[in-house]
Coordinates of C-alpha atoms in Angstrom, one line a residue:
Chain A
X1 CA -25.8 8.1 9.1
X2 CA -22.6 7.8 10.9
X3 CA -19.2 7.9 9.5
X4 CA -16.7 10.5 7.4
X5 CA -17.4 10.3 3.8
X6 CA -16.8 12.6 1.3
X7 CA -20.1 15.5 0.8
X8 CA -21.3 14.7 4.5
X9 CA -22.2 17.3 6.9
X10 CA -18.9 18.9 7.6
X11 CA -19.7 19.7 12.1
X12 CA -20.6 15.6 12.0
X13 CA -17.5 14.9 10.1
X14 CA -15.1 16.4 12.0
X15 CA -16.6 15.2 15.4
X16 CA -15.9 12.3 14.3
X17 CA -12.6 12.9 13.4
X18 CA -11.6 14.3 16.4
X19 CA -14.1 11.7 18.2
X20 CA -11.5 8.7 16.7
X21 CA -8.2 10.6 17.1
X22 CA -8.9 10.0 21.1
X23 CA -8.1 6.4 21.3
X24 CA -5.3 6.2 19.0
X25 CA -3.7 9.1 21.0
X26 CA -4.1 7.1 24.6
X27 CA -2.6 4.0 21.9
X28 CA 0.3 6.2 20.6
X29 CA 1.3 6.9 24.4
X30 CA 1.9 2.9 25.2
X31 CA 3.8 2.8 22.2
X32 CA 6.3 5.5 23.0
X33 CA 5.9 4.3 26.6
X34 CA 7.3 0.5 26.0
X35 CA 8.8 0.5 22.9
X36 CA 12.1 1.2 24.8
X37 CA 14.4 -1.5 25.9
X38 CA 14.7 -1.3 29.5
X39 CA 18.7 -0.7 29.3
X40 CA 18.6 1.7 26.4
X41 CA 16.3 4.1 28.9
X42 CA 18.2 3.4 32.2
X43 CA 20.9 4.5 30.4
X44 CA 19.3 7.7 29.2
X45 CA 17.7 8.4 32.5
X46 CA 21.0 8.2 34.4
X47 CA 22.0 11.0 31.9
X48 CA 19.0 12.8 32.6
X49 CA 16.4 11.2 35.2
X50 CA 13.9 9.4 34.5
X51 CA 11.2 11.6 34.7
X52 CA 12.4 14.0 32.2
X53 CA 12.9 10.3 29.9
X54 CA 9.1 9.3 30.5
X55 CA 7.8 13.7 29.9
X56 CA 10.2 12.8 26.4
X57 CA 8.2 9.3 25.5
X58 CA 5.0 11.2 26.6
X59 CA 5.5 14.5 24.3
X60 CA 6.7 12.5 21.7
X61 CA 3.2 10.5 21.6
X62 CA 1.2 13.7 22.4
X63 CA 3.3 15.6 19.3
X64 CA 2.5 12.8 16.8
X65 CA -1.2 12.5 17.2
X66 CA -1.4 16.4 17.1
X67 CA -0.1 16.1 14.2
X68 CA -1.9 13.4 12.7
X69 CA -5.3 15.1 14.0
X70 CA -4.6 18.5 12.0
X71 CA -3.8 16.5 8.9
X72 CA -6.8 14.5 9.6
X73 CA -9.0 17.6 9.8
X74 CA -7.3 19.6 7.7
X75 CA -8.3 16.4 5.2
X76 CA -11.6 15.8 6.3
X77 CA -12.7 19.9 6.1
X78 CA -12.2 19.4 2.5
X79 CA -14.1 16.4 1.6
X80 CA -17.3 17.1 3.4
X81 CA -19.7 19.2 2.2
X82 CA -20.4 22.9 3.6
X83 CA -23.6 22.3 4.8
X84 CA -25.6 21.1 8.1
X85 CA -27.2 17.9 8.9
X86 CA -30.3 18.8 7.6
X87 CA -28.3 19.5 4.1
X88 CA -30.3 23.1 4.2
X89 CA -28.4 25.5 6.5
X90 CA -24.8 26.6 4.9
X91 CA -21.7 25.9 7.6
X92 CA -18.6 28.1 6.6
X93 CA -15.6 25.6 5.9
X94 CA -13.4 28.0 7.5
X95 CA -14.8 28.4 11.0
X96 CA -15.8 24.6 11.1
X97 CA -12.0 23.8 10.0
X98 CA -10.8 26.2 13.0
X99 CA -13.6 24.5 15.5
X100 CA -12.6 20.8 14.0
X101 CA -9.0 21.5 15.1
X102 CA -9.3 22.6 18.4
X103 CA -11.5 19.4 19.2
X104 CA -9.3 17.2 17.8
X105 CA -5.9 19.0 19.7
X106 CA -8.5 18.5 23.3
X107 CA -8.9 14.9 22.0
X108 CA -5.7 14.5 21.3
X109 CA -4.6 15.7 24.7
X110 CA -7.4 13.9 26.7
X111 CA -6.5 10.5 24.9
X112 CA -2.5 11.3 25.6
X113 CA -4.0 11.4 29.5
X114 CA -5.7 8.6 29.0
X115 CA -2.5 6.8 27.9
X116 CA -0.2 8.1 30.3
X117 CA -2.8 6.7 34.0
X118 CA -3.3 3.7 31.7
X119 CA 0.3 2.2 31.0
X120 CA 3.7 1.9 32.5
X121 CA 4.4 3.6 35.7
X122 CA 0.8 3.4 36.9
X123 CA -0.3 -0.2 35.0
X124 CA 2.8 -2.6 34.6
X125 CA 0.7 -6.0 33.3
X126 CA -0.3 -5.4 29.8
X127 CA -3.7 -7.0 30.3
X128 CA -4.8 -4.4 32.6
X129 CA -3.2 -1.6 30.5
X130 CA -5.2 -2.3 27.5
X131 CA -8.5 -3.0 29.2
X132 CA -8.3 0.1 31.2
X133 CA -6.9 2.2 28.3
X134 CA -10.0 1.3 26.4
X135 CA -12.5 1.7 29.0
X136 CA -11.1 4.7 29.8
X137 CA -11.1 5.9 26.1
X138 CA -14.7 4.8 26.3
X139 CA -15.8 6.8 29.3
X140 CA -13.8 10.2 28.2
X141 CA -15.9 10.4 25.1
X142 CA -19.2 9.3 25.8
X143 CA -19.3 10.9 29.6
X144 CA -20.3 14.0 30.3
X145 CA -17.4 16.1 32.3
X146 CA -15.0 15.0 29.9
X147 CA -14.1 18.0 28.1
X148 CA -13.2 15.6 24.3
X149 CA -17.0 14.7 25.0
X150 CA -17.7 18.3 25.4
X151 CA -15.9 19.0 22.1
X152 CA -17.5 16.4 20.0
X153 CA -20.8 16.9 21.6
X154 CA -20.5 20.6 20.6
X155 CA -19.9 19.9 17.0
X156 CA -22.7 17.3 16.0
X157 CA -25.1 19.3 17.6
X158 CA -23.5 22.4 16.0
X159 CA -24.6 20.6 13.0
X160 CA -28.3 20.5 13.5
X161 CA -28.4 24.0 14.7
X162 CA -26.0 25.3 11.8
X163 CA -23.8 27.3 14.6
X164 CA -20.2 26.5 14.2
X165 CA -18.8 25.5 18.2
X166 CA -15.5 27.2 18.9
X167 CA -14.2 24.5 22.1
X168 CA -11.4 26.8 24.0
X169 CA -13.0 25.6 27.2
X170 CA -12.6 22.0 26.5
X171 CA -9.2 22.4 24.7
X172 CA -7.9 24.4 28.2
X173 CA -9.5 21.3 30.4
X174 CA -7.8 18.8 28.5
X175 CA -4.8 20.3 28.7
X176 CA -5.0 20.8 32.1
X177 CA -6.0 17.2 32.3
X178 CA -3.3 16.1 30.1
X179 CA -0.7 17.8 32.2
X180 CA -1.7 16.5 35.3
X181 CA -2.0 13.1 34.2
X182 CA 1.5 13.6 32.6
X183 CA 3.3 14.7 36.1
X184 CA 1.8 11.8 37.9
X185 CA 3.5 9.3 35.2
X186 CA 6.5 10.9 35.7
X187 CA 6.7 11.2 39.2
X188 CA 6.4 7.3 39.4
X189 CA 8.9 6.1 37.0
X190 CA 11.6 6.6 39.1
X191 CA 9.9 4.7 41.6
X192 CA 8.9 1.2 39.5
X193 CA 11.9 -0.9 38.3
Chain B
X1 CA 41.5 16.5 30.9
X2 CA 44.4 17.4 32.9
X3 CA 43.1 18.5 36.3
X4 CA 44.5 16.1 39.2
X5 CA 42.5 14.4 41.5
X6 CA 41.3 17.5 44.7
X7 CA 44.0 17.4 47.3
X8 CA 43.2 15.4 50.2
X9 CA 41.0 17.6 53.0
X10 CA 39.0 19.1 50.5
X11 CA 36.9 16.1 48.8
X12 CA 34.1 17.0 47.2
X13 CA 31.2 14.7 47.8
X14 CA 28.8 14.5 45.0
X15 CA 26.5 12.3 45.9
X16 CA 25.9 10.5 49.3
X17 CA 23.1 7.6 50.4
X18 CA 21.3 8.6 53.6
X19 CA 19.5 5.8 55.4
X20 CA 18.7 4.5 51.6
X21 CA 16.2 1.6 51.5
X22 CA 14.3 -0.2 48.7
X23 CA 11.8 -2.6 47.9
X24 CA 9.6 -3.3 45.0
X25 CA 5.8 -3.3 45.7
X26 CA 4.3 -2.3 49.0
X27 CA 4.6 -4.9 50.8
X28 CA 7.6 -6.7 48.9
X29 CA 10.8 -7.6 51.4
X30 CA 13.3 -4.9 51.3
X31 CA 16.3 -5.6 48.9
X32 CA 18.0 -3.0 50.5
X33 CA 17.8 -1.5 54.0
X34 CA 19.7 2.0 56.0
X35 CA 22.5 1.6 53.5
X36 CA 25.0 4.7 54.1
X37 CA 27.4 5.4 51.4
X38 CA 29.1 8.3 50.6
X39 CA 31.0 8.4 47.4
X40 CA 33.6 11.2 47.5
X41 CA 34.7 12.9 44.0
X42 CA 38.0 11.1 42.4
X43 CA 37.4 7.9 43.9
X44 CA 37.0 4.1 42.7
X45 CA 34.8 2.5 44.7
X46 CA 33.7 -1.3 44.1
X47 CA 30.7 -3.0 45.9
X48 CA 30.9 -6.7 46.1
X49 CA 28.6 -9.8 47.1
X50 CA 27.0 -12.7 45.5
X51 CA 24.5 -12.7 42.8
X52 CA 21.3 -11.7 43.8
X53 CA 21.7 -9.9 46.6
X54 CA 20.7 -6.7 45.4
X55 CA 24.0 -5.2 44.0
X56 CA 22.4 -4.0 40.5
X57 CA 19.5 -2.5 43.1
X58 CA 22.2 -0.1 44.5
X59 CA 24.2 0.5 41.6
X60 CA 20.8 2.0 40.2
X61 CA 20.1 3.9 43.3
X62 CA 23.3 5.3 42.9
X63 CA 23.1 6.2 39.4
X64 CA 18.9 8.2 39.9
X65 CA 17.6 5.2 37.8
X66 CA 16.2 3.7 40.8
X67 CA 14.5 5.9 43.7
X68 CA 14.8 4.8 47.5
X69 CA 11.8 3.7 48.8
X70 CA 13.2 5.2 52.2
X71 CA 15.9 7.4 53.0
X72 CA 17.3 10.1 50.9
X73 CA 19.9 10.2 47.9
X74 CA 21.9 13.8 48.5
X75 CA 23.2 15.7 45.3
X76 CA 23.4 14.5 41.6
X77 CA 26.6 14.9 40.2
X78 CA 26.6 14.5 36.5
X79 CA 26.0 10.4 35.8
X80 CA 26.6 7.9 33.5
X81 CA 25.5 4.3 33.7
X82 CA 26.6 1.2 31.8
X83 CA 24.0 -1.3 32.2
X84 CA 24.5 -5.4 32.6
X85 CA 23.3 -5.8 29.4
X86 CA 22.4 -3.8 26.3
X87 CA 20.9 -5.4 23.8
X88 CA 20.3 -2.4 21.5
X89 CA 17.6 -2.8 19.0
X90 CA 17.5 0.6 18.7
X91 CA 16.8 2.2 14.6
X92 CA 20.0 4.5 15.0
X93 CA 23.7 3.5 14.1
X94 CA 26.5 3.1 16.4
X95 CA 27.8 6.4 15.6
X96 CA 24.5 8.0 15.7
X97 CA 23.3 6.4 18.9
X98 CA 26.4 7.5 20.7
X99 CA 26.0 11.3 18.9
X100 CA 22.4 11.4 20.5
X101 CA 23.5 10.5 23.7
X102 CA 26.6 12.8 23.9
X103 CA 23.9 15.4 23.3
X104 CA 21.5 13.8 26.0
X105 CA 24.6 14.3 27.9
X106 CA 25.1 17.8 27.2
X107 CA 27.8 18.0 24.5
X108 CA 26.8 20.3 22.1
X109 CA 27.3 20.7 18.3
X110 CA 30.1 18.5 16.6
X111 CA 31.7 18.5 19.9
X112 CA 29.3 14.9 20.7
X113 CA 30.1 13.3 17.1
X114 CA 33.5 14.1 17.3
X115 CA 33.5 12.3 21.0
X116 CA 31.3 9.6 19.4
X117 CA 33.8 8.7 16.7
X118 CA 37.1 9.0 18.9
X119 CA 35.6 6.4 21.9
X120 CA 34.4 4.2 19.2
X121 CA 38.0 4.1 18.0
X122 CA 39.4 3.9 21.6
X123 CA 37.6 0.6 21.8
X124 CA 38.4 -1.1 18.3
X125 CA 35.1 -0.4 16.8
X126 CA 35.4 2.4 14.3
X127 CA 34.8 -0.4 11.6
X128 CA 31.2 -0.4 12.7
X129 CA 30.2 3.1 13.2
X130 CA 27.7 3.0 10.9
X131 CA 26.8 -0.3 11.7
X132 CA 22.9 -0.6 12.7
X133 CA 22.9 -1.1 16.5
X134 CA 20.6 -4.1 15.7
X135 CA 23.3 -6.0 13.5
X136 CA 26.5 -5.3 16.4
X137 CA 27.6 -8.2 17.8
X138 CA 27.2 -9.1 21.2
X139 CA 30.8 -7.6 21.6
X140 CA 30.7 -4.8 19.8
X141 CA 27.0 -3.7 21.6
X142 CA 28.7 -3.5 24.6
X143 CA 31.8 -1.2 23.6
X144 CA 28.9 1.2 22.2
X145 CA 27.2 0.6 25.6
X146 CA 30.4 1.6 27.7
X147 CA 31.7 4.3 24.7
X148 CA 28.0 6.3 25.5
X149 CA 29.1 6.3 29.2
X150 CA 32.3 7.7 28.8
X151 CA 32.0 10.0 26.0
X152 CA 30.5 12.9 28.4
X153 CA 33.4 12.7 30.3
X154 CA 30.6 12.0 33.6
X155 CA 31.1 13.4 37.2
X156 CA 30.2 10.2 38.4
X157 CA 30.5 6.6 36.4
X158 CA 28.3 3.6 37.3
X159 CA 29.3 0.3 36.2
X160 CA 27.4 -2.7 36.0
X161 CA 29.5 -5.6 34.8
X162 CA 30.7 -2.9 31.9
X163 CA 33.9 -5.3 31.3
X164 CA 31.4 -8.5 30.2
X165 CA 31.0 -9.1 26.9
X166 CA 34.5 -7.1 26.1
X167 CA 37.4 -8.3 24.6
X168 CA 40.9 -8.9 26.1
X169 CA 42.2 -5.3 24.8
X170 CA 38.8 -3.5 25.4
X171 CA 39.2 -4.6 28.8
X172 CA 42.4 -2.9 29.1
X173 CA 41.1 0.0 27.6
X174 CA 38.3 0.5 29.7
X175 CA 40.2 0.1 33.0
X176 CA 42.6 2.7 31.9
X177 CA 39.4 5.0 30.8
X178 CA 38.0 4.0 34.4
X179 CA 41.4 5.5 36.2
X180 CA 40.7 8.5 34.5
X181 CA 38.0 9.0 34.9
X182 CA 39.2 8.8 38.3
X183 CA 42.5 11.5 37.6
X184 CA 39.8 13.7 36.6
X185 CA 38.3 13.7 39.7
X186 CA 35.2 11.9 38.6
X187 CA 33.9 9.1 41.0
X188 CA 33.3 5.8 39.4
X189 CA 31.4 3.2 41.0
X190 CA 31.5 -0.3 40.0
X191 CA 30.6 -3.6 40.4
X192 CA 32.1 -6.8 38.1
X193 CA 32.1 -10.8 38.4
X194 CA 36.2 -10.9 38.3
X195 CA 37.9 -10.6 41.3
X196 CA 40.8 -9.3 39.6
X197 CA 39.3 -6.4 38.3
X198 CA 41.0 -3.3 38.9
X199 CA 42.8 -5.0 41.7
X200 CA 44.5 -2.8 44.1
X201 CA 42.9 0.4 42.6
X202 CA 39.7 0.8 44.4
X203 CA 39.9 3.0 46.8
X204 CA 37.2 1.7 48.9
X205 CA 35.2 -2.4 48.5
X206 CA 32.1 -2.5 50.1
X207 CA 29.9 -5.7 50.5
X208 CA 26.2 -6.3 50.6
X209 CA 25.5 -8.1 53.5
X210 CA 22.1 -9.5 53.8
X211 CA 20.3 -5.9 53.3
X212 CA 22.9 -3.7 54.6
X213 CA 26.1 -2.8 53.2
X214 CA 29.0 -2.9 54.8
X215 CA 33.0 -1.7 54.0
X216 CA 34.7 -4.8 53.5
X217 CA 38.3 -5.2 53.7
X218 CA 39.1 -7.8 50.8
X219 CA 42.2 -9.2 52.5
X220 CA 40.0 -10.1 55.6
X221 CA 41.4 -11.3 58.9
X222 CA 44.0 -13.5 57.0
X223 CA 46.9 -11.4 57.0
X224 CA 46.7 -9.1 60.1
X225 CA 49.8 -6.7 58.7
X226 CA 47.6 -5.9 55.9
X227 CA 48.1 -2.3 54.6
X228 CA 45.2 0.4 55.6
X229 CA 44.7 0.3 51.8
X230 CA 42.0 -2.3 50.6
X231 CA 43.2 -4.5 48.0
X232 CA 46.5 -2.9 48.7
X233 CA 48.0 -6.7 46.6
X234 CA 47.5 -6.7 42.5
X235 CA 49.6 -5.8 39.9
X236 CA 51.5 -2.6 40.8
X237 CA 53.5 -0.2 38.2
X238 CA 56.7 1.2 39.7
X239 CA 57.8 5.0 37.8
X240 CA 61.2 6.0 38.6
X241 CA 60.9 10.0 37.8
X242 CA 63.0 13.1 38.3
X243 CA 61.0 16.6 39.4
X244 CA 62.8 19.9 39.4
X245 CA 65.5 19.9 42.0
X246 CA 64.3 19.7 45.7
X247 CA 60.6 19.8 44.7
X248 CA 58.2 17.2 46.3
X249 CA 55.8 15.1 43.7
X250 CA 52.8 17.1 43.0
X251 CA 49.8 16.5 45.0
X252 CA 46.6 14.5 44.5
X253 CA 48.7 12.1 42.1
X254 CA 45.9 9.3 40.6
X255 CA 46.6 6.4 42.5
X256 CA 47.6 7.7 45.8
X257 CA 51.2 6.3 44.7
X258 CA 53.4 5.5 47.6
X259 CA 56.7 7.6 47.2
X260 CA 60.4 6.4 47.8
X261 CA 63.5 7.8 47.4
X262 CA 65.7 6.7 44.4
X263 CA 69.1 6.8 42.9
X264 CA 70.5 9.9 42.0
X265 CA 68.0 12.2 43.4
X266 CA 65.0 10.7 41.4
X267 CA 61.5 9.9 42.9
X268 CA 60.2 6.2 43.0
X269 CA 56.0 5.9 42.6
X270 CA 54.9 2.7 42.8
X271 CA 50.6 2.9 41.8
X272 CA 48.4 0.0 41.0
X273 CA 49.0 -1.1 37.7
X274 CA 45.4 0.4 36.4
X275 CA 46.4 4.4 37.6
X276 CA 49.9 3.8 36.0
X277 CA 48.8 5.5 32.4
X278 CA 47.3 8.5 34.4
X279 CA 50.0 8.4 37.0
X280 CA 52.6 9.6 34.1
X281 CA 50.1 11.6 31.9
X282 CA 50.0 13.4 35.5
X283 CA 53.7 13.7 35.9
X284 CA 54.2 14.7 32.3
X285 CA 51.7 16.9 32.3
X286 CA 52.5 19.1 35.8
X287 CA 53.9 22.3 36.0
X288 CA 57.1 22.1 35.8
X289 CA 56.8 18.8 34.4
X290 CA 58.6 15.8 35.9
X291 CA 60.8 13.6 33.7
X292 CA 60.6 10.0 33.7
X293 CA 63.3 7.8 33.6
X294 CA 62.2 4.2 34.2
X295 CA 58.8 2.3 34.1
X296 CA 58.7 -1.1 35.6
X297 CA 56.7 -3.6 37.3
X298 CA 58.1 -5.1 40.6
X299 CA 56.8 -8.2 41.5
X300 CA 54.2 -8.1 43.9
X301 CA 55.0 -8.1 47.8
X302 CA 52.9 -10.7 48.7
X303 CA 53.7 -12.8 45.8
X304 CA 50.4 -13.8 43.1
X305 CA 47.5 -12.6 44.0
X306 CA 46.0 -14.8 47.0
X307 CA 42.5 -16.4 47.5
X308 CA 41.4 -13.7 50.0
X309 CA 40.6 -11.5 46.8
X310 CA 37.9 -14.1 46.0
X311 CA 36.6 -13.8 49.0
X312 CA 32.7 -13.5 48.2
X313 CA 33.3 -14.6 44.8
X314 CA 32.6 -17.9 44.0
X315 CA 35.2 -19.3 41.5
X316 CA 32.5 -20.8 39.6
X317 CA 31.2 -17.3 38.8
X318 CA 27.7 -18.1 39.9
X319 CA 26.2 -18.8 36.3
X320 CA 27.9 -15.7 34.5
X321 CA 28.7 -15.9 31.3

């Protein structure tokens, strides 16, 4: 049984939730990225540069689906029920709110990645942005390095066993991850008209 | 608001080209190649050349839109950028658009939504400061485009066809905030459709030529008496003033006026007509002030302004609106 509904297995619930948050995140990053008019942000980047104008776009995005994964969590930690997959071994709500969270914020920040080596500077043609941003959304949860995989991987299986995950590890990778990803849009936009 | 332009010798230079070339793509043709230009503080410098060749390219360069693909941009004075065209659909108003970007530009507090409110009503557009930037007019969007530019007061102003789009007295305005600009010893780079513009008060025209770009003389070979001056013909303003007895005019005066003797021991200035608001401001405003006596506009030398200004510029316009 896959899927968030209310009295499921709260460690499958929220790995889920986090699990979802990744491909709206990468989503939330082409929004920010294009929904400027190109004169409105040449104007801004000749007040600032256009680096620091893409990081803006970029944080914006990453802050929104932060936020919108804690609520999420936050939401889901108090429909589901306190219990295992096996409906036998008690999980306690508190810890699996705290490990729920710290997926979602290394999904959040893998999928804000995602978006920023999957749209404008790197991928101009919208096409290819969308197809890679959903592959790539794809591959960063189902593959194995990739720390959101990690995360949700951690808390389904934390969910059979009954031990609640705490993903630091992952969170710190995906940051790292994100910020990398981050410099190398910025970098470019100064360079693609 | 009242410094005067740096005496000649000591120029600062804000921001310089180096070898600058660009192209888009790797393997794209170069739109611009080893362009060298050096734009010193407190001065008006225009680029010309027909459409297409790459004049919006270097005007972007030059305001750290746009990076080189090869050579170097040195310094990065503080910049301001008025694009061709703004067609803001953005969800602020006109006030609150032009509040956000004095703060992008650095104004803090009240200090950006007073600015705001004072350029909208420079321009004739304090009737739609809370107007949605979605509903302006065509018109109206581009005196919030050129207001966002000039309320920071920039080190450095970059023009792209600013004045289309304006209205006859917005025009004005904007060439008078332009010499300014340039009295405050801000550096304004522009480029615009009208020959006309600002006739006579660049300080230096330079041309795209194929790739390159090149200082152009926009009185050309046909009159070979030509002042040093580019664009020395236009509409010129004429002050008759009176300093403090013996005492020289005040240096760094905008507009580089030429000085003359006059009656009764008064001092004749004679500026393009675009420096003339700054020229007094200037005079008023030094210590011990000057008086002023007479304002006047002679008429111009070389008589109406003579086809060599359109050199380059095609009287149809080239398809601009």
């Amino acid at each position: 049984m896959i899927g968030v509904q209310s009295g499921q297995p709260i460690l499958d619930s929220l790995g889920y939730t986090a699990a979802g948050l990744l491909p709206m995140a990468a989503w939330l990053v082409r929004v920010c990225v294009t929904g400027d008019l190109p004169a409105a942000r040449q104007v801004a980047a000749a007040a600032t540069s256009p680096a620091r104008v893409h990081l803006a776009c970029v944080l914006t995005a990453l802050l929104c689906s932060t936020v919108l994964g804690a609520l999420a969590t936050l939401l889901v930690a108090r429909i589901s029920g306190a219990h295992g997959a096996d409906r036998r071994v008690a999980v306690p709500v508190g810890e699996a709110t705290v490990g729920g969270l710290l997926a979602a914020v290394a999904c959040a920040l893998l999928g804000t990645a995602v978006g920023a080596l999957c749209n404008w500077p790197l991928l101009r043609r919208p096409g290819y942005a969308l197809l890679a941003t959903a592959l790539a959304a794809l591959v960063a949860l189902v593959q194995a390095p990739s720390p959101a995989h990690a995360a949700v991987h951690d808390l389904v299986s934390g969910s059979h066993s009954g031990a609640v995950p705490m993903p630091v590890p992952a969170c710190a990778a995906a940051a790292l991850l994100c910020a990398v990803a981050t410099a190398v849009a910025c970098a470019l936009s100064s360079r693609r008209a | 608001m009242r410094a005067l332009r740096p005496p000649p010798g000591v120029p600062g230079t804000p921001l310089a080209l180096e070898g600058v070339g660009r192209r888009y793509g790797s393997r794209g043709p170069w739109v611009l190649r080893d362009v060298e230009l050096a734009v010193p503080a407190g001065t008006l410098l225009r680029i010309v050349g027909t459409n297409g060749t790459g004049k919006s390219t270097q005007l972007r360069i030059v305001a750290g839109i746009d990076q080189p693909t090869a050579g170097r941009v040195r310094g990065r004075p503080r910049t301001a950028y008025v694009p061709e065209r703004f067609p803001a659909e953005l969800p602020f108003t006109a006030v609150g658009y032009l509040t956000h970007l004095g703060r992008v530009h650095g104004l803090r507090g009240r200090r950006a939504a007073h600015a705001a409110a004072r350029w909208l009503e420079r321009f004739g557009a304090a009737g739609h400061a809370h107007t949605p930037l979605a509903e302006l007019s065509k018109g109206t969007s581009q005196k919030v485009a050129v207001a966002q530019a000039l309320l920071a007061e920039p080190e450095l102003l970059v023009l792209d066809e600013a004045w289309t789009g304006l209205d006859q007295r917005a025009r004005g305005e904007l060439d008078r905030a332009v010499a300014e600009r340039v009295a405050d010893g801000g550096a304004v780079v522009f480029v615009d459709h009208d020959p006309r513009r600002l006739t006579g008060a660049a300080d230096a025209v330079y041309r795209v030529q194929g790739t390159g770009l090149a200082p152009w003389d926009p009185r050309g070979p046909l009159t070979t008496d030509a002042p040093a001056r580019p664009g020395a013909a236009g509409r010129r303003i004429r002050i008759e003033a009176v300093g403090p007895p013996g005492a020289a005019p005040p240096d760094g005066l905008p507009g580089a006026p030429e000085v003359a003797g006059a009656a009764d021991g008064g001092t004749a200035l004679t500026v393009p007509a675009a420096h003339s608001d700054a020229l007094l401001r200037a005079l008023l405003t030094a210590r011990p002030p000057w008086h002023i006596r007479t304002v006047t506009e002679p008429p111009a030398p070389d008589g109406p302004v003579g086809p060599a200004d359109c050199v380059g510029h095609p009287p149809s316009g080239g398809g601009h609106p």
